[in-house]
Short mmCIF file of C-alpha atoms in Angstrom, two decimals:
data_model
loop_
_atom_site.label_atom_id
_atom_site.label_comp_id
_atom_site.label_asym_id
_atom_site.label_seq_id
_atom_site.Cartn_x
_atom_site.Cartn_y
_atom_site.Cartn_z
CA MET Z 1 3.46 25.42 -18.98
CA SER Z 2 4.84 27.13 -15.98
CA LYS Z 3 8.48 26.52 -14.73
CA THR Z 4 8.94 23.72 -12.29
CA THR Z 5 10.62 25.04 -9.35
CA TYR Z 6 10.58 21.67 -7.20
CA GLN Z 7 13.53 19.99 -8.49
CA ALA Z 8 12.69 16.44 -7.34
CA ALA Z 9 9.92 16.65 -10.06
CA ASN Z 10 12.51 17.46 -12.56
CA THR Z 11 14.56 14.32 -11.54
CA ALA Z 12 11.85 11.91 -11.00
CA SER Z 13 9.63 12.45 -13.85
CA PRO Z 14 11.73 10.98 -16.91
CA ILE Z 15 11.64 7.70 -14.85
CA ILE Z 16 7.99 7.85 -14.30
CA GLU Z 17 7.32 8.73 -18.02
CA ALA Z 18 9.14 5.45 -18.94
CA HIS Z 19 7.36 3.40 -16.68
CA PHE Z 20 3.89 4.69 -17.88
CA ASN Z 21 5.01 4.24 -21.57
CA ASN Z 22 6.10 0.73 -20.93
CA LEU Z 23 3.12 -0.39 -18.80
CA ILE Z 24 0.43 1.04 -21.06
CA GLY Z 25 2.38 -0.11 -24.14
CA LEU Z 26 2.46 -3.74 -23.17
CA ALA Z 27 -1.03 -3.72 -22.08
CA SER Z 28 -2.08 -2.24 -25.30
CA ALA Z 29 -0.11 -4.82 -27.20
CA LYS Z 30 -1.79 -7.45 -25.44
CA GLY Z 31 -5.10 -6.20 -26.44
CA GLU Z 32 -6.29 -4.56 -23.13
CA LEU Z 33 -9.24 -1.95 -23.39
CA GLY Z 34 -10.35 0.99 -21.45
CA LEU Z 35 -6.42 2.13 -21.08
CA ALA Z 36 -5.43 5.48 -19.90
CA ASP Z 37 -3.10 7.97 -21.98
CA ALA Z 38 0.55 7.93 -20.53
CA PRO Z 39 1.46 11.56 -19.58
CA ASN Z 40 4.78 12.78 -20.95
CA GLN Z 41 7.70 14.08 -18.63
CA LYS Z 42 6.84 17.68 -18.86
CA ILE Z 43 3.18 16.91 -17.69
CA ILE Z 44 4.45 14.76 -14.79
CA SER Z 45 6.92 17.28 -13.80
CA GLU Z 46 4.16 20.20 -13.78
CA ILE Z 47 1.68 17.97 -11.81
CA ILE Z 48 4.25 17.15 -9.16
CA ASN Z 49 5.51 20.46 -8.97
CA ALA Z 50 2.09 22.11 -8.34
CA ALA Z 51 1.08 19.37 -5.89
CA PHE Z 52 4.14 19.69 -3.94
CA TRP Z 53 3.96 23.56 -3.32
CA ALA Z 54 0.17 23.11 -2.62
CA SER Z 55 0.85 20.49 0.01
CA LEU Z 56 2.81 22.98 1.99
CA ARG Z 57 0.12 25.59 2.33
CA LYS Z 58 -3.13 25.36 4.47
CA GLU Z 59 -6.69 26.31 3.97
CA GLU Z 60 -8.39 27.28 7.15
CA GLY Z 61 -5.51 25.80 9.14
CA LYS Z 62 -5.62 22.44 7.59
CA SER Z 63 -3.05 20.96 5.01
CA PRO Z 64 -4.58 19.87 1.78
CA LYS Z 65 -5.16 16.16 0.92
CA ILE Z 66 -5.39 15.77 -2.74
CA SER Z 67 -5.75 12.71 -5.39
CA ILE Z 68 -4.93 14.06 -8.83
CA ALA Z 69 -5.62 11.92 -11.99
CA PHE Z 70 -4.66 12.80 -15.43
CA LEU Z 71 -7.27 12.13 -17.92
CA ALA Z 72 -9.84 13.92 -19.98
CA PRO Z 73 -13.47 14.28 -19.03
CA GLU Z 74 -14.49 12.10 -21.77
CA GLN Z 75 -12.25 8.96 -20.25
CA ALA Z 76 -14.09 9.31 -16.96
CA GLU Z 77 -17.31 7.62 -15.90
CA GLN Z 78 -19.88 10.13 -14.94
CA PRO Z 79 -17.73 12.78 -14.18
CA LEU Z 80 -18.63 15.97 -12.18
CA VAL Z 81 -17.39 18.55 -14.65
CA PHE Z 82 -16.82 22.26 -13.77
CA GLY Z 83 -18.29 25.10 -16.07
CA VAL Z 84 -14.86 26.77 -16.02
CA LYS Z 85 -11.40 25.41 -16.60
CA PHE Z 86 -9.12 26.08 -13.74
CA PRO Z 87 -5.30 26.31 -14.31
CA LEU Z 88 -3.41 23.77 -12.59
CA ASN Z 89 -1.31 25.64 -9.58
CA ALA Z 90 -0.84 25.58 -6.09
CA ALA Z 91 -3.46 28.12 -5.29
CA ASN Z 92 -6.22 26.34 -7.08
CA LEU Z 93 -5.45 22.95 -5.61
CA THR Z 94 -5.40 24.56 -2.19
CA LYS Z 95 -8.89 26.10 -2.58
CA ILE Z 96 -10.27 23.07 -4.16
CA ALA Z 97 -8.77 20.26 -1.67
CA PRO Z 98 -11.12 20.56 1.17
CA GLY Z 99 -14.11 19.31 -1.13
CA ILE Z 100 -12.12 16.42 -2.44
CA GLU Z 101 -10.20 15.00 0.38
CA ARG Z 102 -12.32 11.71 0.90
CA ALA Z 103 -11.18 8.36 -0.24
CA GLY Z 104 -12.32 7.48 -3.67
CA ILE Z 105 -12.51 11.22 -5.22
CA HIS Z 106 -9.92 12.10 -8.11
CA LEU Z 107 -9.38 15.71 -9.16
CA GLY Z 108 -9.45 15.68 -12.83
CA VAL Z 109 -6.54 17.25 -14.61
CA TRP Z 110 -6.08 17.16 -18.40
CA GLU Z 111 -3.60 19.21 -21.04
CA GLU Z 112 -4.86 21.54 -23.86
CA ASN Z 113 -2.37 23.78 -25.99
CA GLY Z 114 0.35 23.35 -23.89
CA PHE Z 115 -1.53 24.26 -20.48
CA LEU Z 116 -2.91 21.81 -17.75
CA TYR Z 117 -6.10 22.59 -16.26
CA ILE Z 118 -8.53 21.13 -13.79
CA TRP Z 119 -11.91 20.45 -15.18
CA GLY Z 120 -13.67 18.46 -12.36
CA THR Z 121 -13.89 15.13 -10.25
CA THR Z 122 -14.39 11.66 -10.90
CA LEU Z 123 -14.88 8.56 -8.83
CA LYS Z 124 -13.85 6.21 -11.63
CA ILE Z 125 -10.81 6.33 -14.02
CA PRO Z 126 -9.32 4.14 -16.84
CA ASN Z 127 -7.02 1.30 -16.51
CA PHE Z 128 -3.31 2.08 -15.57
CA CYS Z 129 -4.30 5.86 -15.14
CA PHE Z 130 -1.66 8.21 -13.71
CA VAL Z 131 -2.71 9.30 -10.07
CA LEU Z 132 -0.81 11.55 -7.83
CA ASP Z 133 -1.61 11.49 -4.28
CA VAL Z 134 -0.97 14.11 -1.32
CA SER Z 135 -1.57 13.12 2.08
CA GLU Z 136 0.81 15.16 4.07
CA PRO Z 137 3.03 18.08 3.64
CA GLY Z 138 5.88 17.58 1.41
CA LEU Z 139 4.89 13.97 0.45
CA ILE Z 140 4.11 13.08 -2.98
CA VAL Z 141 2.91 9.58 -4.23
CA VAL Z 142 2.70 8.71 -7.86
CA LYS Z 143 0.64 5.46 -8.66
CA HIS Z 144 -1.58 3.97 -10.90
CA ARG Z 145 -5.08 2.09 -10.91
CA ARG Z 146 -4.56 -1.62 -11.44
CA LEU Z 147 -5.75 -3.50 -14.58
CA HIS Z 148 -9.41 -3.95 -14.15
CA GLY Z 149 -9.37 -1.71 -11.14
CA PHE Z 150 -9.08 -4.48 -8.46
CA GLY Z 151 -7.13 -3.90 -5.33
CA LYS Z 152 -4.95 -1.19 -3.83
CA TYR Z 153 -3.27 1.39 -6.34
CA THR Z 154 0.17 0.22 -7.51
CA ASN Z 155 2.83 2.59 -6.33
CA VAL Z 156 5.52 4.03 -8.78
CA ALA Z 157 7.41 6.62 -6.92
CA VAL Z 158 7.39 8.17 -3.68
CA LEU Z 159 8.91 11.72 -3.11
CA LYS Z 160 9.35 13.41 0.12
CA GLY Z 161 11.33 16.89 0.04
CA ASP Z 162 14.49 16.05 -1.98
CA GLU Z 163 14.30 12.16 -1.30
CA ILE Z 164 13.10 10.12 -4.31
CA LYS Z 165 12.03 6.41 -4.00
CA VAL Z 166 11.08 4.66 -7.18
CA ILE Z 167 9.68 1.31 -6.85
CA ASP Z 168 11.72 -1.78 -8.05
CA LYS Z 169 9.24 -4.26 -9.55
CA ASP Z 170 11.98 -6.64 -10.16
CA CYS Z 171 12.27 -7.07 -6.34
CA GLY Z 172 9.10 -9.08 -6.58
CA THR Z 173 10.56 -11.61 -8.95
CA LEU Z 174 12.93 -13.01 -6.31
CA LYS Z 175 12.17 -16.52 -5.70
CA GLU Z 176 11.20 -16.13 -2.04
CA CYS Z 177 9.69 -12.61 -2.05
CA PRO Z 178 6.53 -12.90 0.13
CA PRO Z 179 3.16 -12.75 -1.77
CA ILE Z 180 1.99 -9.73 -0.15
CA VAL Z 181 4.71 -8.11 -1.40
CA THR Z 182 4.38 -9.38 -5.17
CA ALA Z 183 0.91 -8.40 -5.10
CA LEU Z 184 1.68 -4.71 -4.08
CA LEU Z 185 4.11 -4.67 -6.95
CA ASP Z 186 1.39 -5.74 -9.25
CA ILE Z 187 3.42 -9.01 -10.24
CA ASP Z 188 0.77 -11.90 -10.70
CA ALA Z 189 -1.42 -9.42 -8.54
CA PRO Z 190 -4.76 -10.81 -7.44
CA CYS Z 191 -7.53 -10.00 -9.74
CA THR Z 192 -10.64 -10.21 -7.43
CA PHE Z 193 -11.59 -8.14 -4.62
CA ASN Z 194 -11.84 -11.07 -2.13
CA ASN Z 195 -8.59 -12.73 -3.18
CA GLY Z 196 -6.81 -13.75 0.11
CA VAL Z 197 -3.44 -12.07 -0.64
CA ASN Z 198 -5.51 -8.79 -1.40
CA VAL Z 199 -7.25 -9.18 2.02
CA PHE Z 200 -3.95 -9.11 3.65
CA ILE Z 201 -3.10 -6.15 1.85
CA GLN Z 202 -6.30 -4.34 2.93
CA LEU Z 203 -5.36 -5.53 6.52
CA ALA Z 204 -1.83 -3.79 6.19
CA VAL Z 205 -3.13 -0.67 5.05
CA SER Z 206 -5.70 -0.55 7.84
CA MET Z 207 -2.98 -1.35 10.46
CA ARG Z 208 -0.73 1.42 9.12
CA ALA Z 209 -3.75 3.94 9.19
CA HIS Z 210 -4.48 3.43 12.55
CA GLN Z 211 -1.04 4.83 13.69
CA HIS Z 212 -0.74 3.00 16.83
CA GLY Z 213 1.72 0.32 15.51
CA GLY Z 214 0.93 -3.34 15.75
CA ILE Z 215 1.92 -7.00 14.98
CA LEU Z 216 -0.14 -9.35 12.58
CA LEU Z 217 1.23 -12.77 12.82
CA VAL Z 218 -0.05 -14.93 9.81
CA VAL Z 219 0.22 -18.50 10.78
CA PRO Z 220 -0.54 -21.96 8.69
CA PRO Z 221 -4.04 -22.97 9.06
CA ASN Z 222 -5.04 -26.22 11.40
CA SER Z 223 -1.77 -25.76 13.28
CA SER Z 224 -0.95 -25.09 16.78
CA ASP Z 225 2.66 -24.86 16.54
CA TRP Z 226 2.54 -21.04 16.63
CA LYS Z 227 1.48 -21.36 20.27
CA ARG Z 228 5.19 -22.35 21.20
CA SER Z 229 6.14 -18.82 20.74
CA ILE Z 230 3.46 -16.93 22.69
CA VAL Z 231 3.42 -16.40 26.46
CA HIS Z 232 0.48 -18.45 28.02
CA PRO Z 233 -2.10 -18.22 29.29
CA LEU Z 234 -3.18 -16.17 26.41
CA GLN Z 235 -4.42 -12.68 27.66
CA TYR Z 236 -7.30 -12.59 25.07
CA PRO Z 237 -7.87 -16.13 23.88
CA LEU Z 238 -10.67 -16.80 21.69
CA HIS Z 239 -12.70 -20.00 21.74
CA PRO Z 240 -13.60 -21.29 18.85
CA SER Z 241 -11.42 -18.93 16.54
CA PHE Z 242 -13.29 -15.82 15.13
CA ASP Z 243 -14.36 -16.77 11.60
CA SER Z 244 -16.65 -13.87 10.47
CA LEU Z 245 -13.72 -12.74 7.81
CA ALA Z 246 -13.27 -16.41 6.60
CA THR Z 247 -17.22 -16.69 6.38
CA LEU Z 248 -17.33 -13.68 4.61
CA LEU Z 249 -14.73 -14.67 1.99
CA ASN Z 250 -16.48 -17.84 1.29
CA THR Z 251 -19.74 -16.01 0.77
CA ASN Z 252 -21.05 -15.80 -2.80
CA HIS Z 253 -21.15 -12.14 -3.15
CA THR Z 254 -22.56 -11.76 -6.53
CA GLU Z 255 -25.89 -13.18 -4.60
CA TYR Z 256 -25.25 -11.12 -1.65
CA GLY Z 257 -24.86 -7.88 -3.56
CA GLU Z 258 -21.43 -6.69 -4.75
CA VAL Z 259 -21.65 -3.07 -2.87
CA LEU Z 260 -23.01 -4.51 0.34
CA TRP Z 261 -20.50 -7.33 0.43
CA GLN Z 262 -17.69 -5.34 -0.14
CA ALA Z 263 -18.81 -2.86 2.66
CA ALA Z 264 -19.11 -5.73 5.10
CA LEU Z 265 -15.58 -7.00 3.89
CA ARG Z 266 -14.08 -3.58 4.74
CA ASN Z 267 -15.82 -3.54 8.01
CA GLU Z 268 -14.46 -6.96 8.94
CA VAL Z 269 -10.88 -5.71 7.91
CA GLU Z 270 -11.38 -2.64 9.99
CA ASN Z 271 -12.49 -4.66 13.00
CA ILE Z 272 -9.38 -7.11 12.81
CA ALA Z 273 -6.69 -4.53 12.11
CA GLY Z 274 -8.06 -2.53 14.96
CA LEU Z 275 -7.32 -5.26 17.45
CA THR Z 276 -3.51 -4.84 16.27
CA ALA Z 277 -3.45 -1.54 17.98
CA ILE Z 278 -3.64 -3.42 21.37
CA ASP Z 279 -0.49 -3.99 23.21
CA GLY Z 280 0.79 -7.61 21.83
CA ALA Z 281 0.48 -9.30 18.60
CA THR Z 282 -2.85 -10.43 16.71
CA VAL Z 283 -2.73 -13.88 15.35
CA VAL Z 284 -4.65 -14.91 12.36
CA SER Z 285 -4.53 -18.22 9.99
CA ARG Z 286 -3.79 -17.78 6.42
CA ASP Z 287 -7.52 -18.75 5.72
CA HIS Z 288 -8.55 -16.07 7.72
CA HIS Z 289 -9.53 -17.23 11.19
CA LEU Z 290 -8.65 -14.89 14.00
CA HIS Z 291 -7.19 -16.97 17.01
CA THR Z 292 -5.89 -14.36 19.63
CA PHE Z 293 -4.90 -10.60 19.90
CA GLY Z 294 -2.84 -8.80 22.75
CA ALA Z 295 -0.29 -12.05 22.82
CA LYS Z 296 3.20 -11.81 24.04
CA ILE Z 297 5.85 -13.15 21.78
CA VAL Z 298 8.48 -15.46 23.36
CA ARG Z 299 11.43 -17.29 22.11
CA SER Z 300 10.68 -20.90 21.58
CA SER Z 301 12.56 -23.28 24.07
CA HIS Z 302 13.64 -25.10 20.80
CA SER Z 303 15.12 -22.04 19.14
CA THR Z 304 18.10 -19.64 19.42
CA THR Z 305 17.72 -15.83 19.39
CA VAL Z 306 17.61 -14.03 16.31
CA GLU Z 307 20.62 -11.57 15.57
CA GLN Z 308 20.38 -10.70 11.87
CA VAL Z 309 17.98 -10.28 9.22
CA LEU Z 310 18.28 -9.80 5.59
CA TYR Z 311 16.79 -6.33 4.98
CA ILE Z 312 15.28 -5.55 1.80
CA GLU Z 313 13.47 -2.32 0.32
CA PRO Z 314 11.80 -2.70 -3.13
CA ILE Z 315 13.23 0.52 -4.44
CA ILE Z 316 15.54 1.20 -7.23
CA ASN Z 317 19.17 0.73 -5.86
CA GLY Z 318 17.72 -0.62 -2.47
CA GLU Z 319 20.07 -3.63 -2.12
CA GLU Z 320 19.54 -6.66 0.02
CA VAL Z 321 21.68 -5.97 3.33
CA ARG Z 322 22.40 -7.83 6.32
CA LYS Z 323 21.40 -5.86 9.43
CA TYR Z 324 21.18 -6.48 13.00
CA ILE Z 325 17.60 -6.44 14.32
CA GLY Z 326 18.29 -3.31 16.55
CA GLU Z 327 19.05 -1.34 13.37
CA ILE Z 328 15.51 -1.76 11.67
CA GLY Z 329 13.36 -1.27 14.66
CA GLY Z 330 12.65 -1.50 18.50
CA THR Z 331 11.03 -4.42 20.74
CA ARG Z 332 8.03 -4.84 18.18
CA HIS Z 333 10.35 -5.70 15.11
CA LEU Z 334 12.49 -7.79 17.32
CA SER Z 335 9.56 -9.91 18.56
CA ALA Z 336 8.09 -10.35 15.15
CA ALA Z 337 11.80 -11.31 13.77
CA GLN Z 338 11.92 -13.77 16.61
CA PHE Z 339 8.62 -15.46 16.22
CA VAL Z 340 9.43 -16.03 12.12
CA HIS Z 341 12.79 -17.18 13.33
CA ASP Z 342 10.99 -19.86 15.19
CA GLN Z 343 7.79 -20.43 13.30
CA HIS Z 344 9.34 -20.69 9.43
CA ASP Z 345 5.77 -21.07 8.01
CA ALA Z 346 4.77 -17.94 9.45
CA VAL Z 347 4.54 -14.16 8.27
CA ALA Z 348 4.83 -11.24 10.52
CA LEU Z 349 3.26 -7.90 9.39
CA VAL Z 350 4.67 -4.92 11.61
CA ALA Z 351 3.41 -1.18 11.60
CA SER Z 352 5.37 1.30 13.20
CA GLN Z 353 3.73 4.51 14.86
CA ASP Z 354 5.84 6.48 12.60
CA GLY Z 355 4.49 4.85 9.46
CA HIS Z 356 6.94 2.07 8.73
CA PHE Z 357 5.87 -1.11 7.61
CA THR Z 358 7.93 -4.29 7.50
CA VAL Z 359 6.96 -7.84 6.42
CA PHE Z 360 8.96 -10.47 8.06
CA SER Z 361 9.17 -14.07 6.62
CA TRP Z 362 11.74 -16.80 6.44
CA SER Z 363 14.18 -17.26 3.59
CA LEU Z 364 15.20 -20.75 3.16
CA ALA Z 365 17.96 -20.13 0.59
CA GLN Z 366 19.72 -17.82 3.18
CA GLU Z 367 18.49 -19.71 6.34
CA MET Z 368 17.46 -16.29 7.83
CA VAL Z 369 14.70 -14.05 8.50
CA GLN Z 370 14.11 -11.68 5.81
CA ALA Z 371 12.74 -8.29 6.51
CA TYR Z 372 10.90 -6.31 3.55
CA ARG Z 373 10.22 -2.56 4.23
CA ILE Z 374 7.08 -1.98 2.03
CA ASP Z 375 5.75 1.50 3.41
CA THR Z 376 6.59 2.87 0.05
CA LEU Z 377 4.13 0.41 -1.28
CA LEU Z 378 1.14 1.08 1.06
CA ILE Z 379 1.26 4.96 1.01
#
């Protein structure tokens, strides 16, 4: 294999190797089938190195967007196999990138006689398959396909320049960790496409993708208490509440048709997530009924002003820290934290224009708002 010149690859690869060995080893011991092969440290380092240097190049004026999966052609389902094996290097990745940049397409990479080569593309990969994504220059995300393939891929590590963030799954075992965070960490993760928590993950991904920033307030069903923390009259009231997403989730999608149903669900998710780009907050119940959007948050007359939050980032060495709300964001974050401070049963999802994403929830044990910074899980 060629020399690894991106030093962060050498630093991160032993940790990533241990993660995949443990993950696949435990699944195999439980009798799970269709598991991918775990890459070793040298393979991981070489793939990260090639992808990083490719991310800094341009083809026809555009930076490459790449998703690399480590698997043999025989492990893929209906793979598109090239007639020639291309060496894995930055030049070849840059040339091939324009043809594989669409979502769901993976560039297959495998090892033979100590050398890594590109063999083709695939849409379907084994359980826990090593995947590396490049979506912008210098940003590398190592992830894996979930068991049985449902939901967003689980992130393992994020490398940006010389900064390395390794995801800490133990963070999801905290007693008051919000369900959306535990699901993203693959702890008791939803195993169906239409699981309620999984749908909120899809909404979060879509909110982050539109890059306008936004707030999604998730409130208890059949409750109007949240209105005490919203300016009236509502700018965009919905009477009755919009229930298209809730109706779709209650539909028997095996009768409707799996592919058609999933496409319809994605459209509804994009529809609601798009409304969060409008100035103000979008309010939806936990059972997926949309109440309003563009709402202005105000402190409840029965509450106090939020000053500090418990800040948590689910990465190794990411300790819980009490921070003043101004340290983690601007007006959007302050409004969301105040809402949860007033409405303890609510959760606020906040997307920033710069890509940061924060989940605000109430900690009964600490008696304060907790803020989970989860952009490392959503990339």
